[in-house]
mmCIF file of C-alpha atoms in Angstrom:
data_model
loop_
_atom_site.group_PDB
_atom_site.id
_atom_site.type_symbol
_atom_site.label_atom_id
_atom_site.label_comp_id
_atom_site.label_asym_id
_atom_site.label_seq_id
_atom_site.Cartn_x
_atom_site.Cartn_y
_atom_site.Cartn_z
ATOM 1 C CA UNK A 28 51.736 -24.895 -27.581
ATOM 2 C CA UNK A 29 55.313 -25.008 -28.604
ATOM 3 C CA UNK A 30 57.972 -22.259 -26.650
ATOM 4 C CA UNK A 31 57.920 -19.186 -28.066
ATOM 5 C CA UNK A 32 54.489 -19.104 -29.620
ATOM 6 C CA UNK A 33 51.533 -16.595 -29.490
ATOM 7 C CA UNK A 34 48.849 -17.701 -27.138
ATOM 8 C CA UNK A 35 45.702 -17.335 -28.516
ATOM 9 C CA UNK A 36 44.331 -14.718 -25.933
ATOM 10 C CA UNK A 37 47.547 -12.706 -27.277
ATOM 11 C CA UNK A 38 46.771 -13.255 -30.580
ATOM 12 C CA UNK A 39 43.326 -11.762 -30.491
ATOM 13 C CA UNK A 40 45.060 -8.884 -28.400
ATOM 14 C CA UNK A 41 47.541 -8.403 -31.008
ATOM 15 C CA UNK A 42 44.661 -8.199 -34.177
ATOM 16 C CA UNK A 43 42.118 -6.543 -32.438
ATOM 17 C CA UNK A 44 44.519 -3.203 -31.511
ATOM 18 C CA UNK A 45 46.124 -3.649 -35.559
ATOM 19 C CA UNK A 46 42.478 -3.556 -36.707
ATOM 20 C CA UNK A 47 41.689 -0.042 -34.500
ATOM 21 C CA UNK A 48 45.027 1.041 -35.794
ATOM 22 C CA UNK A 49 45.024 0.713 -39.141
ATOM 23 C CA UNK A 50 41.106 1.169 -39.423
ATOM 24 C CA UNK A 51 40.895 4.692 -41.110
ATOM 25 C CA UNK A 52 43.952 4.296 -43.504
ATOM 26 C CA UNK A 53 41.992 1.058 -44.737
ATOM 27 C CA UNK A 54 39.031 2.764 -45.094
ATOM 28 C CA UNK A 55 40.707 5.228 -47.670
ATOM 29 C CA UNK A 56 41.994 2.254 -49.605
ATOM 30 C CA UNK A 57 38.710 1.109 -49.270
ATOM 31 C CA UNK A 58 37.491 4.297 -50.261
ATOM 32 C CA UNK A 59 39.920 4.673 -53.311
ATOM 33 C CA UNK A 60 39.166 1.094 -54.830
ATOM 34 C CA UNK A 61 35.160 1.963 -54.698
ATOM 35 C CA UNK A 62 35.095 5.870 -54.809
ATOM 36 C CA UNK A 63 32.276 5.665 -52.053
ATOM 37 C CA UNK A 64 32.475 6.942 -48.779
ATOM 38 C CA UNK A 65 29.242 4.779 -47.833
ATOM 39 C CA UNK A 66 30.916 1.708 -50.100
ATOM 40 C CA UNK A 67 34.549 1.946 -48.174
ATOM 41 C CA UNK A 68 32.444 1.714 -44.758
ATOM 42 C CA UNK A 69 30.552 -1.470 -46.103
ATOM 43 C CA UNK A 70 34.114 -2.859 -46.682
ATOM 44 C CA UNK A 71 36.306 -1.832 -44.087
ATOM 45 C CA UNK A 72 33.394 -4.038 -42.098
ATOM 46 C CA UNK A 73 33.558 -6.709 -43.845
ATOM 47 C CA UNK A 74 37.166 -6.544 -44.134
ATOM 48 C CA UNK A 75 37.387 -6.884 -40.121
ATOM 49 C CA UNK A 76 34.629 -10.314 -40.447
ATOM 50 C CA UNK A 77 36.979 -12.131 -42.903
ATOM 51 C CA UNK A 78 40.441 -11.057 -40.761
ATOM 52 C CA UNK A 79 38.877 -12.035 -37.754
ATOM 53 C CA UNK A 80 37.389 -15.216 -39.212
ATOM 54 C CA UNK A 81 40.917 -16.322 -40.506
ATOM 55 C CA UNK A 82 42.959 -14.921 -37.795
ATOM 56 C CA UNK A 83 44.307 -18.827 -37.430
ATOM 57 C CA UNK A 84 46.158 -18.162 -40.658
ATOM 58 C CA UNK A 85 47.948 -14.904 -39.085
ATOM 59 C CA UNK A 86 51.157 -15.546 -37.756
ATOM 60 C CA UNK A 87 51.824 -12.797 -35.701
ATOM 61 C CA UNK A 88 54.186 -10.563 -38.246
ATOM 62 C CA UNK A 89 53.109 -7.697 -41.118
ATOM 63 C CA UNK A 90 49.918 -7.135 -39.909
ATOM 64 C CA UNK A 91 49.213 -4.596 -41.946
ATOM 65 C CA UNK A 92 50.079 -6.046 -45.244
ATOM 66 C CA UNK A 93 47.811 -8.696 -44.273
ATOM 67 C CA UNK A 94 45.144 -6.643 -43.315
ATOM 68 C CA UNK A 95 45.621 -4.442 -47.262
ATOM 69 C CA UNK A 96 45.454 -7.848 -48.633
ATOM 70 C CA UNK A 97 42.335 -8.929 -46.905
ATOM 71 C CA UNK A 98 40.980 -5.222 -47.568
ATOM 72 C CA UNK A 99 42.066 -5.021 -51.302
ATOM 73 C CA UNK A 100 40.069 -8.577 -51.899
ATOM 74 C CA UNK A 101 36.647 -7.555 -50.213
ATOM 75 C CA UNK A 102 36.788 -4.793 -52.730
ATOM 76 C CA UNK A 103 37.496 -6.722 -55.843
ATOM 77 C CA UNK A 104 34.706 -8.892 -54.488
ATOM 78 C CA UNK A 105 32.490 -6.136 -54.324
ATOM 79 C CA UNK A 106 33.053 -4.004 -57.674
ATOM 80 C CA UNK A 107 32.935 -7.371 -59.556
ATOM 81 C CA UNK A 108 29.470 -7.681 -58.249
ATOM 82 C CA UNK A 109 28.511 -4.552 -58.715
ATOM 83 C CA UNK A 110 29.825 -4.872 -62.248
ATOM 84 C CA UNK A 111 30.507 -0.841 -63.092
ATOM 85 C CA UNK A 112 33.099 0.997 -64.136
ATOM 86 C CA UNK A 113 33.670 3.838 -66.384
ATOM 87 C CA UNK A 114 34.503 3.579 -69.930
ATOM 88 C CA UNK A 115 35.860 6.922 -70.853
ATOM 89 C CA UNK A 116 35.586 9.828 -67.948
ATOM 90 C CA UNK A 117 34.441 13.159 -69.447
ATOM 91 C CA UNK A 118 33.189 14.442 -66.351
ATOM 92 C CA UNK A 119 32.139 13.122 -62.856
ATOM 93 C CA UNK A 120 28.356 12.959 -63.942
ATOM 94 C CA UNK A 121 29.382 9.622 -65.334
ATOM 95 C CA UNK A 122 30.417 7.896 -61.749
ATOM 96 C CA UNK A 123 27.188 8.058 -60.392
ATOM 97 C CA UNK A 124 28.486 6.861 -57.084
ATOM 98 C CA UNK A 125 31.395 8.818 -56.467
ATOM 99 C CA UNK A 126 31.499 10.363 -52.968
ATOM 100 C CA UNK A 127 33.701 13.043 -50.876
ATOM 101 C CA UNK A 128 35.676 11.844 -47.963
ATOM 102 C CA UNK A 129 35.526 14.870 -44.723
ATOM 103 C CA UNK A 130 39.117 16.347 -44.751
ATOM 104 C CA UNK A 131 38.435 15.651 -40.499
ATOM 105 C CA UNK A 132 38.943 12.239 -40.945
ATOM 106 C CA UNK A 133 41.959 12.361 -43.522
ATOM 107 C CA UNK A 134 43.166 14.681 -40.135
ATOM 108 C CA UNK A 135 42.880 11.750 -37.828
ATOM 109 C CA UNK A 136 45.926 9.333 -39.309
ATOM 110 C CA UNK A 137 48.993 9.151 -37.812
ATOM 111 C CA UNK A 138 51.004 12.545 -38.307
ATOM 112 C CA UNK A 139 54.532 11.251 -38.651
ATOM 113 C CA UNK A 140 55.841 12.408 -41.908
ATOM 114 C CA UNK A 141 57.667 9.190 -42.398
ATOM 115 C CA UNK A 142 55.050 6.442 -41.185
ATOM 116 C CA UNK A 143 53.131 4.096 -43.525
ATOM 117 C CA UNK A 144 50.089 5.080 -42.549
ATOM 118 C CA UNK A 145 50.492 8.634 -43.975
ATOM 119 C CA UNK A 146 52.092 7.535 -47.111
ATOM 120 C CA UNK A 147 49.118 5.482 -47.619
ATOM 121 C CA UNK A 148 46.770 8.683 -47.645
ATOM 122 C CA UNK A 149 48.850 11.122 -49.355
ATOM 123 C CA UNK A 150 47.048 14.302 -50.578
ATOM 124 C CA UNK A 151 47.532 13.969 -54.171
ATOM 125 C CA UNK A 152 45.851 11.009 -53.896
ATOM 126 C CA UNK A 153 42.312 11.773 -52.453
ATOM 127 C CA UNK A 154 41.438 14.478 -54.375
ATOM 128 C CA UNK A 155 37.944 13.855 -56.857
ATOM 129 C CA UNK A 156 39.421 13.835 -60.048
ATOM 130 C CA UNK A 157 42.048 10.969 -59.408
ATOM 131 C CA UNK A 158 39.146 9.152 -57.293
ATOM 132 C CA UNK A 159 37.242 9.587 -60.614
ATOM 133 C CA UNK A 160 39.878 8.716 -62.608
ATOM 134 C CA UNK A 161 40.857 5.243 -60.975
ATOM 135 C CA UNK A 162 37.247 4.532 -61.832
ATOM 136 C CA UNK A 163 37.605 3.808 -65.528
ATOM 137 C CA UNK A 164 40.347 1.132 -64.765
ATOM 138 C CA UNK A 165 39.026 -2.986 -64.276
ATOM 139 C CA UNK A 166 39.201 -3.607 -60.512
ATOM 140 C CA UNK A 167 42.461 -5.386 -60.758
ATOM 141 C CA UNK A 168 44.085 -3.306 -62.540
ATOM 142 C CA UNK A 169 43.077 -0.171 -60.111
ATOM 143 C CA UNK A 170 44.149 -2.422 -56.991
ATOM 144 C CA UNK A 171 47.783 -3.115 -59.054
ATOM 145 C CA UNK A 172 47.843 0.901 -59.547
ATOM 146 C CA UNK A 173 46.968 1.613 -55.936
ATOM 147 C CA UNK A 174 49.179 -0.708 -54.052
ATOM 148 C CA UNK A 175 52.462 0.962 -56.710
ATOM 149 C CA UNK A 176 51.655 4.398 -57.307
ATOM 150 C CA UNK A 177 50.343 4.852 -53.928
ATOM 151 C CA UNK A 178 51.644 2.031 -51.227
ATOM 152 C CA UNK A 179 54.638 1.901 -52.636
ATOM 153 C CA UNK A 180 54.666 -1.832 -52.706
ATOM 154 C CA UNK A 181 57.213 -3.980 -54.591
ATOM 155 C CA UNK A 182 56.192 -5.850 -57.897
ATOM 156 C CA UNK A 183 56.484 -9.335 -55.725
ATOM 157 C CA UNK A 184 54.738 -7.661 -53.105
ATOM 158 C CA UNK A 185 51.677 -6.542 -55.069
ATOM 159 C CA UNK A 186 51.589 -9.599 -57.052
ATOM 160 C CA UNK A 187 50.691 -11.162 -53.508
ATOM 161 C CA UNK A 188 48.448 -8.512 -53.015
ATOM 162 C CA UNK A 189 46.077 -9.038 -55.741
ATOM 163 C CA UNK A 190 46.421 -13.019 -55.654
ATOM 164 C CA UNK A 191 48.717 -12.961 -59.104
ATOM 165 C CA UNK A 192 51.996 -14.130 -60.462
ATOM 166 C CA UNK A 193 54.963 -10.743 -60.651
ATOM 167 C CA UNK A 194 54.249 -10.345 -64.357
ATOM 168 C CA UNK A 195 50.884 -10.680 -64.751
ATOM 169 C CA UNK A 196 50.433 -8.202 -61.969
ATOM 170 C CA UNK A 197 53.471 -5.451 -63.965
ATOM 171 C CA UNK A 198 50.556 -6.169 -66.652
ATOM 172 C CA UNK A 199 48.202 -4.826 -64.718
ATOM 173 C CA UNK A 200 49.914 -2.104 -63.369
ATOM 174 C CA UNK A 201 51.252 -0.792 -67.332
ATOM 175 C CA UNK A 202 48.015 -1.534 -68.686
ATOM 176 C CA UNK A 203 46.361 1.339 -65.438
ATOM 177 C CA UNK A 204 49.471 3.663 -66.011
ATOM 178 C CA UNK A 205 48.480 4.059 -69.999
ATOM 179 C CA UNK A 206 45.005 4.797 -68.777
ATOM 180 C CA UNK A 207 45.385 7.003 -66.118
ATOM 181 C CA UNK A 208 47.773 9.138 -68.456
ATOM 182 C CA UNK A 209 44.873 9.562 -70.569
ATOM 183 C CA UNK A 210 42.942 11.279 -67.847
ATOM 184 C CA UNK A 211 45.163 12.771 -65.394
ATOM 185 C CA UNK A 212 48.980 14.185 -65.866
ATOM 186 C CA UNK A 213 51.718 11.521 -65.757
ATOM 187 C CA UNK A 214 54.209 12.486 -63.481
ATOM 188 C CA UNK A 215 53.157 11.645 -60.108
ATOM 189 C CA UNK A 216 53.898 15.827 -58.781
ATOM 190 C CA UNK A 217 51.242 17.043 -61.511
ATOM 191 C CA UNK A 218 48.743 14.991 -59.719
ATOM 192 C CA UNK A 219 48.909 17.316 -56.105
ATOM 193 C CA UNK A 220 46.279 18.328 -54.517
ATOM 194 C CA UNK A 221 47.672 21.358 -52.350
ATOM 195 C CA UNK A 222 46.771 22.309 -49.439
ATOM 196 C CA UNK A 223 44.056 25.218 -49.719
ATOM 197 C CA UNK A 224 45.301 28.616 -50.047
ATOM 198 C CA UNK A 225 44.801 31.995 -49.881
ATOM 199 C CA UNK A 226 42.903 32.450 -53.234
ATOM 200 C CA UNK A 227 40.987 29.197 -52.425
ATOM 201 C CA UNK A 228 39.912 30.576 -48.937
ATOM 202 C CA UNK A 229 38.815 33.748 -50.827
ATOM 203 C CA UNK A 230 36.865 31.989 -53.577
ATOM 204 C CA UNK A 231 35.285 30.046 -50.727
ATOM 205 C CA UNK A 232 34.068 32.820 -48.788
ATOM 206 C CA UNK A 233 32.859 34.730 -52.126
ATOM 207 C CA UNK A 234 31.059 31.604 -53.187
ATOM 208 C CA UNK A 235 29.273 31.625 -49.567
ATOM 209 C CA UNK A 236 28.921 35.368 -49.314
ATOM 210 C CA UNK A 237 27.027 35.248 -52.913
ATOM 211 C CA UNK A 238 24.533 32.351 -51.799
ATOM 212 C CA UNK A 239 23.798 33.773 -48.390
ATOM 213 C CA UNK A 240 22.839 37.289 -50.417
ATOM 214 C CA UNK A 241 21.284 35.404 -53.455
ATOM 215 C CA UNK A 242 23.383 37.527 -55.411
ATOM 216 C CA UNK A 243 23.740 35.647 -58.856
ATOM 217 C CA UNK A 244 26.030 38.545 -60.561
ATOM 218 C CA UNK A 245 28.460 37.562 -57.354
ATOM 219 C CA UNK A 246 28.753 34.325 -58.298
ATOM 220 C CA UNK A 247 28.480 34.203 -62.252
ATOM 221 C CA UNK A 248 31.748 36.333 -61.388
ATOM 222 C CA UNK A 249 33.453 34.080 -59.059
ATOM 223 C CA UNK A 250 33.476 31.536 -61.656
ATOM 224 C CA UNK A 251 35.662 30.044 -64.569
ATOM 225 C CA UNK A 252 34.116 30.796 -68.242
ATOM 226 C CA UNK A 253 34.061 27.774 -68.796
ATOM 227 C CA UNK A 254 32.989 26.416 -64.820
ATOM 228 C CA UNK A 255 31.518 23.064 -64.932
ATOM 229 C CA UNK A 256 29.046 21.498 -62.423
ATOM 230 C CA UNK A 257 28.107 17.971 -62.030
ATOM 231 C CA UNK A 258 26.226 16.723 -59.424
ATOM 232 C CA UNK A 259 26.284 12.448 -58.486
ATOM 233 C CA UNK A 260 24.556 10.707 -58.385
ATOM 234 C CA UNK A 261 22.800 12.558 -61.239
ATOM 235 C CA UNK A 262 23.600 11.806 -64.959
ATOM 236 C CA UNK A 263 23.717 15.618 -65.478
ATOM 237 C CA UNK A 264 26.897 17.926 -66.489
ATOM 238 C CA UNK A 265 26.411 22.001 -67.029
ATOM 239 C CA UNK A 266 29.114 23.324 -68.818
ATOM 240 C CA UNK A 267 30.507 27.160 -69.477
ATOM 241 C CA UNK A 268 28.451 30.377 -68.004
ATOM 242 C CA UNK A 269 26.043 29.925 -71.166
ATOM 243 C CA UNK A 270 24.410 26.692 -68.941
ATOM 244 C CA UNK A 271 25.431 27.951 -65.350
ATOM 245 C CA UNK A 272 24.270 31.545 -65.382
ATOM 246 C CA UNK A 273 20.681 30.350 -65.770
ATOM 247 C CA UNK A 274 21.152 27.801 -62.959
ATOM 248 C CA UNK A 275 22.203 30.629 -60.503
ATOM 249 C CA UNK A 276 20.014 33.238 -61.537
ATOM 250 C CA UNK A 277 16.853 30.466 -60.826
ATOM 251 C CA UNK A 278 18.322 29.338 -57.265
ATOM 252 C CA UNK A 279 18.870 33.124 -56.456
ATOM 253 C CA UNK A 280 16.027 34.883 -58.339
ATOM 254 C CA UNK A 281 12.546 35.844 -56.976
ATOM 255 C CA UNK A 282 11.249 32.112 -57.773
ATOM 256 C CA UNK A 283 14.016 30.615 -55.902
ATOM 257 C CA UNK A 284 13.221 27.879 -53.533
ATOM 258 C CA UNK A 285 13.960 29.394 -49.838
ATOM 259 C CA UNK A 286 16.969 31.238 -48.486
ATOM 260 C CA UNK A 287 20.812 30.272 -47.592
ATOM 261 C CA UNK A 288 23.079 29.439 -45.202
ATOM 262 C CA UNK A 289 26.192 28.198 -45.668
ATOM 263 C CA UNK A 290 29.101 27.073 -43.540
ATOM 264 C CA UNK A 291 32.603 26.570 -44.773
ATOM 265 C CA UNK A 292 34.039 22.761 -44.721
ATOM 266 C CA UNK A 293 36.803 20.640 -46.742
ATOM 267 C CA UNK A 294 36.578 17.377 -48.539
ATOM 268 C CA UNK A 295 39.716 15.414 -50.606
ATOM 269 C CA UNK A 296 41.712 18.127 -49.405
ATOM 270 C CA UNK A 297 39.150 20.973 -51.775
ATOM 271 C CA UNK A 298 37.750 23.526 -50.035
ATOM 272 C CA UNK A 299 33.837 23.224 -49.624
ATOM 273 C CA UNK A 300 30.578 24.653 -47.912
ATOM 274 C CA UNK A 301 27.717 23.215 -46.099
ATOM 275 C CA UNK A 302 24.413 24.803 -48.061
ATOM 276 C CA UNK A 303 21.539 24.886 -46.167
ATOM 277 C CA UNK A 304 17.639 25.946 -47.119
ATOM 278 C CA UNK A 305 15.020 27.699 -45.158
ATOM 279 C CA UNK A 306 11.525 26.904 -47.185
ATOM 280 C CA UNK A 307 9.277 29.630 -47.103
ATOM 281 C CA UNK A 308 7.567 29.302 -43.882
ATOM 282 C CA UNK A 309 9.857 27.220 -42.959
ATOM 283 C CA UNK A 310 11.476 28.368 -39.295
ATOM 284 C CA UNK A 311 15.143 26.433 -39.871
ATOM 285 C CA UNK A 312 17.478 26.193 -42.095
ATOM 286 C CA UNK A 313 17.917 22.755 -43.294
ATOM 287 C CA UNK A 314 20.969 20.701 -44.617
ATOM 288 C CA UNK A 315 20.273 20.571 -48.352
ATOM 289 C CA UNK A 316 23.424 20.396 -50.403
ATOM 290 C CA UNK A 317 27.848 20.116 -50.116
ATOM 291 C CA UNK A 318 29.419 21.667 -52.642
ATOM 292 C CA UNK A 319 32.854 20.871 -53.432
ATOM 293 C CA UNK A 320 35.020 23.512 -55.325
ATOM 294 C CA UNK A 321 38.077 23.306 -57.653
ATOM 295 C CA UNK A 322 39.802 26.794 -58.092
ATOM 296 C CA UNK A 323 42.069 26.862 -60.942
ATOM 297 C CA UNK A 324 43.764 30.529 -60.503
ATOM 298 C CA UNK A 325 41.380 33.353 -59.279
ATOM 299 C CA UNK A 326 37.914 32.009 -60.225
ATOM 300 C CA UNK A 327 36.191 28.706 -59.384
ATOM 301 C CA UNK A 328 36.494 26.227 -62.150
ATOM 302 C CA UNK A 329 34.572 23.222 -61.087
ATOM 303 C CA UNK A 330 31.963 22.560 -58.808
ATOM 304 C CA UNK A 331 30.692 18.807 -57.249
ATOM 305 C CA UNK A 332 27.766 18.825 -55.758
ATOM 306 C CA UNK A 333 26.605 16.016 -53.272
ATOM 307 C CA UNK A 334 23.541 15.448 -51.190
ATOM 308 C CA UNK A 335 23.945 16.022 -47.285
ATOM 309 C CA UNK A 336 24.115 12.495 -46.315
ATOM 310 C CA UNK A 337 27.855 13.283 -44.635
ATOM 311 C CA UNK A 338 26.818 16.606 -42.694
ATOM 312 C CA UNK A 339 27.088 14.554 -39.427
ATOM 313 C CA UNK A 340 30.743 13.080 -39.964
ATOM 314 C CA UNK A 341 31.901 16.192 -41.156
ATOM 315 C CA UNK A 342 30.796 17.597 -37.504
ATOM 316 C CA UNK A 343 28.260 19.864 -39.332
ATOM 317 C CA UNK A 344 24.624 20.027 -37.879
ATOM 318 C CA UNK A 345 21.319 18.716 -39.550
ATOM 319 C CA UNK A 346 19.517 22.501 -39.259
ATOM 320 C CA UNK A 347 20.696 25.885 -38.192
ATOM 321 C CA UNK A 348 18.055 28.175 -36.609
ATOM 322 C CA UNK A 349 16.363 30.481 -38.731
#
């Protein structure tokens, strides 16, 4: 070993506390390339197998770009096999496997204002419809977008990134701009998610106040005329009071399946609650349904509705006693 250099014991020291480190801000890049919490897991895994695999070719220094590199290419390998993407976005029926990612563990990375790591999960950038939107560009072209618009990298640096030369990786990058302009505004301040406030906490407990009284008129007038609910992975998208009103009236009407609980909860930085169904003679209430809700103004304009799969990282129990 020549004087100066890493021993191997200090090598594996050195990777194995960058990989705890940087673990969850990977996972939202992860999570951002693939729009699946489930999917970003998978990765972030496998990410860890191919760093630790070629940790002879690490030579001690930008650990983290190395890691984003390694991280950014299990994805690409993944969404080419998996061969989907979006060809125009209309609504989030049509990204089947989109996901929401528990505001608990956006909470977790490192809280200096100024540090990489929280750059790398800015707000504006988690929320569903940019996760959605990213979806309708090519894999490379969403990686070039990512590692620009949110990283921050340089050209040079992104072009090593994605394994390209500098201009074929500005390609990319104009190519995603043009399309994400299409869907979402262009300057980068339009995009913010902000922080939930009082009208959203309001609209939130209204929303849970109406399902835990079955109280349809509550909610038909908590929401947008023109309210839209999709819920992945189904192909289906109800649009405007004309389609929801019915929806409501059959969860909360005589017919209705059980009764509701709900608890309150975030997601990409939305405000959300935890729906759960007691059966009729059924004794517990039992996790059933997330629903994720965009306020625009005073009245809920959008709701995303996902299966309970995440109750447990979101600290939220499987039942609640009857």
């Amino acid at each position: 070993m020549s004087p100066g250099a890493t021993s191997p014991g200090a090598m594996n020291t050195v990777l194995d506390a960058g990989l705890d480190r940087h673990r969850r801000e990977l996972h939202v890049h992860c999570y951002r390339m693939l729009a699946s919490y489930e999917e970003a897991e998978d990765a972030v895994q496998e990410t860890y197998l191919r760093a630790w695999r070629s940790r002879d070719t690490f030579d001690g220094e930008h650990l983290r770009a190395w890691l984003y590199r390694i991280a950014t290419n299990v994805c690409l390998d993944l969404a080419r096999a998996r061969s989907r993407r979006v060809p125009e976005l209309h609504s989030f029926a049509e990204v089947g496997w989109l996901s929401p990612y528990p505001d608990t563990l956006l909470d977790g990375i490192a809280s200096g204002e100024d540090e990489p790591e929280v750059l790398a999960v800015a707000r504006e950038t988690i929320e569903l419809a940019f996760l959605a939107a990213l979806q309708v560009l090519p894999p490379r072209q969403r990686a070039a977008f990512l590692a620009r618009e949110v990283l921050n990298l340089s050209a040079a640096e992104t072009a090593e990134l994605i394994g390209t030369s500098v201009a074929a990786a500005n390609s990319a990058l104009q190519r995603a701009r043009e399309t994400m302009r299409r869907h979402l505004p262009s300057h980068r301040d339009d995009w913010a998610a902000r922080e939930p406030g009082t009208a959203e906490r309001v609209l939130l407990d209204r929303f849970i106040d109406a399902h835990q009284r079955c109280d349809a008129a509550a909610a038909i007038a908590a929401a947008a005329e023109d309210i839209r609910i999709t819920m992945p992975p189904q192909p289906m998208c109800f649009q405007g009071l004309a389609m929801v009103a019915p929806l409501l009236e059959r969860a909360f009407g005589p017919d209705r399946d059980g009764d509701w609980r709900l608890l309150p909860t975030g997601v990409n930085r939305m405000p959300a609650a935890a729906s759960y169904l007691r059966r009729p003679g059924d004794t517990v209430f039992r996790g059933f349904k997330l629903d994720v809700l965009r306020v625009e103004g005073d009245t809920i304009a959008e709701i995303t509705t996902f299966g309970p799969s995440l109750f447990g990282v979101l600290g939220l129990p499987a039942e609640l006693a009857g």
